[in-house]
């Protein structure tokens, strides 16, 4: 307990002699009390036990210590030691109180009660000692006053200590609450507002927009191919990239608008009023522009990552924030599927498209397991001799509910999901086996297989082609891989190298849909090309456009001058055919000759053809359409 200074005690000035006698007696009492400290503590313990409130053993020990220290302190004060010494001794009990308060292990009223019990126990002891030593009543009163004084000061100090602790805890709680509120509304990785906060912002914007008739828009930003970046460079690099992307986007978003992260690689910008005066497209363009410069990441220093994004925009009133965000999301999906690295404005009806596409995607994954894919073959003809030169393998899907689905409906999805790598590989193996089988039957016929960009992006393709040839025993010079112009241009260097290695296997390379892509002739020299498949569009144009003929003539001439075979696809009419023969196009393909045919019909077709050419030397077109 705290021990006040001697000046604090109100000593009544009696005679010098009386005072000396009093101090002697008080000293005796103090010394005796000091010796009986253990009994005082025992008295406290007894009182505590009677109260029925037991504290944890460690806390009880603390109180025993407080009782001991306080008794010692007040005893030394009575015994006439300097106030400083007594205070020094008392300080320890302070610290103990401070700890108990800080740890909040004992209720304030219990501490108070225990202080009072110390006073009672010490007072009992004082009276006992006064009687024992036959001391005067005044000494007894003085000693009790000193005890009471110690108690008073202690109680006040104790309350101060509790109060300081309460304040500290309160402040701490406030800080924690702020932290929690921030965490609940912000994304931990980028520090940007999260979905909750963004929805809140949109909700407010919608209210303002209704009141003031001002526009409001949400732009849903999704990084293209983020998953493959993550897979290639690891999650650490992925996180770094997300932070860098967030910073870039933040740099071009106006203060009045808001940027948030919805999770994963999805960001959103919400804008209203003036920001939209030039249209939301401008914001989308700024966002895409911000990503243009390549990113460099710590740990993958030598790699400069080029990142693009697809942006979906939803604008105008909605019944709630979620709806605006959902529409922006739908538009974003559309932007993805329209080729990525661009933006699309939401329109009603988009949702249904997305829905059926998603269903198709799920069905596609099952198709692979359910063996629902099969290959049909469309013959090509030598336009000079009118005899078949080869068969183009074309993929079909026998859908359990929809029936036969054409590749235009599902190849883009196979490409987006990467499933094309497996499925395309399967077509390649299948086609080689079929080619070998026809060869065995005596038909020396070529096989053409379409190869998509995703397949050509991988070095493994070279081995896959080699294995397909080896496994089937098909003659490599009878195999042609058809690659589109756009595929060639997407990663020109690496693609050229892979094609060169494939050519070393003896396989032929054809450029499919020639004339629709970059139409740059420079790459014809760069890539090892054997054939040009002139796009269908040029052939169908022949019928309406008088210039069409000149164009075909030019393309065929181009092929001749580079010693590259020319093949015209989509020949539907006899007039097309005669014109193509006239300009000396080498090979033709189209419904006029034959549609893509199932294997059994191809067998019959090849047999018939052989019989026919043996019987009559007649160059008539077999209409097998
Ligand atoms: P493509 O490579 O240009 O294939 C030729 C397409 O033109 C085929 O459509 C064929 O049925 C069609 N066609 C042929 N002659 C005529 C004609 O006289 N008139 C008209 N209007 N069309 C004709 P299909 O089978 O629907 O294939 C469409 C596209 O799907 C193919 O275009 C090709 O790019 C892709 N594809 C098909 N199978 C595969 C495959 O196994 N792998 C890859 N990567 N793509 C494939
Ligand atoms: Ca083709
Ligand atoms: Ca084509």
mmCIF file of C-alpha atoms and ligand atoms in Angstrom, residues 375-376 378 392-396 406-412 414-415 420 423-424 427-428 449-453 455 482 484 512-513 533 535-536 543 569-573 589-596, ligand 1:
data_model
loop_
_atom_site.group_PDB
_atom_site.id
_atom_site.type_symbol
_atom_site.label_atom_id
_atom_site.label_comp_id
_atom_site.label_asym_id
_atom_site.label_seq_id
_atom_site.Cartn_x
_atom_site.Cartn_y
_atom_site.Cartn_z
ATOM 1 C CA UNK A 375 -13.827 -37.134 -88.022
ATOM 2 C CA UNK A 376 -15.314 -36.712 -91.480
ATOM 3 C CA UNK A 378 -13.758 -34.006 -97.593
ATOM 4 C CA UNK A 392 -9.254 -33.061 -95.416
ATOM 5 C CA UNK A 393 -10.022 -34.277 -91.920
ATOM 6 C CA UNK A 394 -12.833 -32.229 -90.371
ATOM 7 C CA UNK A 395 -13.969 -32.607 -86.811
ATOM 8 C CA UNK A 396 -17.574 -33.323 -85.849
ATOM 9 C CA UNK A 406 -20.352 -28.362 -86.680
ATOM 10 C CA UNK A 407 -16.876 -27.161 -85.737
ATOM 11 C CA UNK A 408 -17.651 -23.453 -86.148
ATOM 12 C CA UNK A 409 -19.854 -23.774 -83.084
ATOM 13 C CA UNK A 410 -17.348 -25.425 -80.807
ATOM 14 C CA UNK A 411 -13.783 -25.052 -82.143
ATOM 15 C CA UNK A 412 -13.462 -21.472 -80.806
ATOM 16 C CA UNK A 414 -12.051 -25.658 -77.579
ATOM 17 C CA UNK A 415 -9.385 -23.073 -78.346
ATOM 18 C CA UNK A 420 -8.106 -28.067 -78.595
ATOM 19 C CA UNK A 423 -8.749 -32.900 -79.296
ATOM 20 C CA UNK A 424 -6.552 -31.632 -82.148
ATOM 21 C CA UNK A 427 -7.745 -35.734 -84.843
ATOM 22 C CA UNK A 428 -4.153 -35.864 -86.059
ATOM 23 C CA UNK A 449 -5.330 -31.934 -90.895
ATOM 24 C CA UNK A 450 -6.237 -28.528 -89.475
ATOM 25 C CA UNK A 451 -3.955 -27.265 -86.735
ATOM 26 C CA UNK A 452 -4.998 -24.426 -84.479
ATOM 27 C CA UNK A 453 -2.858 -21.666 -82.999
ATOM 28 C CA UNK A 455 -1.407 -26.383 -80.863
ATOM 29 C CA UNK A 482 -3.300 -26.699 -92.563
ATOM 30 C CA UNK A 484 -4.250 -20.212 -90.949
ATOM 31 C CA UNK A 512 -5.584 -22.186 -94.876
ATOM 32 C CA UNK A 513 -8.115 -19.417 -95.548
ATOM 33 C CA UNK A 533 -5.790 -22.732 -99.771
ATOM 34 C CA UNK A 535 -10.360 -18.787 -99.010
ATOM 35 C CA UNK A 536 -13.928 -19.707 -99.848
ATOM 36 C CA UNK A 543 -20.291 -15.090 -108.958
ATOM 37 C CA UNK A 569 -11.946 -24.280 -101.480
ATOM 38 C CA UNK A 570 -15.719 -23.839 -101.507
ATOM 39 C CA UNK A 571 -16.326 -24.731 -105.143
ATOM 40 C CA UNK A 572 -20.092 -24.994 -105.354
ATOM 41 C CA UNK A 573 -20.928 -24.334 -108.963
ATOM 42 C CA UNK A 589 -12.474 -28.723 -102.992
ATOM 43 C CA UNK A 590 -16.155 -28.020 -102.520
ATOM 44 C CA UNK A 591 -19.717 -29.203 -102.362
ATOM 45 C CA UNK A 592 -19.737 -29.495 -106.144
ATOM 46 C CA UNK A 593 -17.422 -32.502 -105.796
ATOM 47 C CA UNK A 594 -18.302 -33.774 -102.395
ATOM 48 C CA UNK A 595 -19.334 -32.682 -98.952
ATOM 49 C CA UNK A 596 -17.360 -33.837 -95.936
HETATM 50 P P1 LIG B 1 -11.782 -24.976 -93.016
HETATM 51 O O1 LIG B 1 -10.476 -25.508 -92.622
HETATM 52 O O2 LIG B 1 -11.785 -23.806 -93.950
HETATM 53 O O3 LIG B 1 -12.608 -26.177 -93.583
HETATM 54 C C1 LIG B 1 -13.402 -26.115 -94.703
HETATM 55 C C2 LIG B 1 -14.796 -25.839 -94.309
HETATM 56 O O4 LIG B 1 -15.512 -25.421 -95.458
HETATM 57 C C3 LIG B 1 -15.529 -27.059 -93.803
HETATM 58 O O5 LIG B 1 -16.445 -26.652 -92.833
HETATM 59 C C4 LIG B 1 -16.267 -27.534 -95.019
HETATM 60 O O6 LIG B 1 -17.441 -28.274 -94.716
HETATM 61 C C5 LIG B 1 -16.632 -26.231 -95.642
HETATM 62 N N1 LIG B 1 -16.864 -26.389 -97.095
HETATM 63 C C6 LIG B 1 -16.244 -27.226 -97.915
HETATM 64 N N2 LIG B 1 -16.704 -27.081 -99.176
HETATM 65 C C7 LIG B 1 -17.634 -26.094 -99.143
HETATM 66 C C8 LIG B 1 -18.479 -25.482 -100.103
HETATM 67 O O7 LIG B 1 -18.466 -25.792 -101.289
HETATM 68 N N3 LIG B 1 -19.301 -24.505 -99.681
HETATM 69 C C9 LIG B 1 -19.373 -24.133 -98.390
HETATM 70 N N4 LIG B 1 -20.212 -23.192 -98.017
HETATM 71 N N5 LIG B 1 -18.589 -24.690 -97.420
HETATM 72 C C10 LIG B 1 -17.732 -25.668 -97.811
HETATM 73 P P2 LIG B 1 -16.508 -27.325 -91.453
HETATM 74 O O8 LIG B 1 -16.260 -28.773 -91.529
HETATM 75 O O9 LIG B 1 -17.750 -26.836 -90.836
HETATM 76 O O10 LIG B 1 -15.275 -26.704 -90.707
HETATM 77 C C11 LIG B 1 -15.242 -25.382 -90.384
HETATM 78 C C12 LIG B 1 -13.917 -24.999 -89.836
HETATM 79 O O11 LIG B 1 -13.658 -25.613 -88.601
HETATM 80 C C13 LIG B 1 -12.759 -25.426 -90.705
HETATM 81 O O12 LIG B 1 -12.609 -24.522 -91.745
HETATM 82 C C14 LIG B 1 -11.623 -25.402 -89.744
HETATM 83 O O13 LIG B 1 -11.122 -24.110 -89.607
HETATM 84 C C15 LIG B 1 -12.278 -25.808 -88.463
HETATM 85 N N6 LIG B 1 -11.993 -27.210 -88.187
HETATM 86 C C16 LIG B 1 -12.644 -28.308 -88.599
HETATM 87 N N7 LIG B 1 -12.047 -29.401 -88.109
HETATM 88 C C17 LIG B 1 -11.000 -29.002 -87.387
HETATM 89 C C18 LIG B 1 -9.980 -29.666 -86.627
HETATM 90 O O14 LIG B 1 -9.896 -30.881 -86.526
HETATM 91 N N8 LIG B 1 -9.045 -28.875 -86.003
HETATM 92 C C19 LIG B 1 -9.087 -27.535 -86.112
HETATM 93 N N9 LIG B 1 -8.161 -26.827 -85.475
HETATM 94 N N10 LIG B 1 -10.010 -26.885 -86.808
HETATM 95 C C20 LIG B 1 -10.952 -27.612 -87.453
#
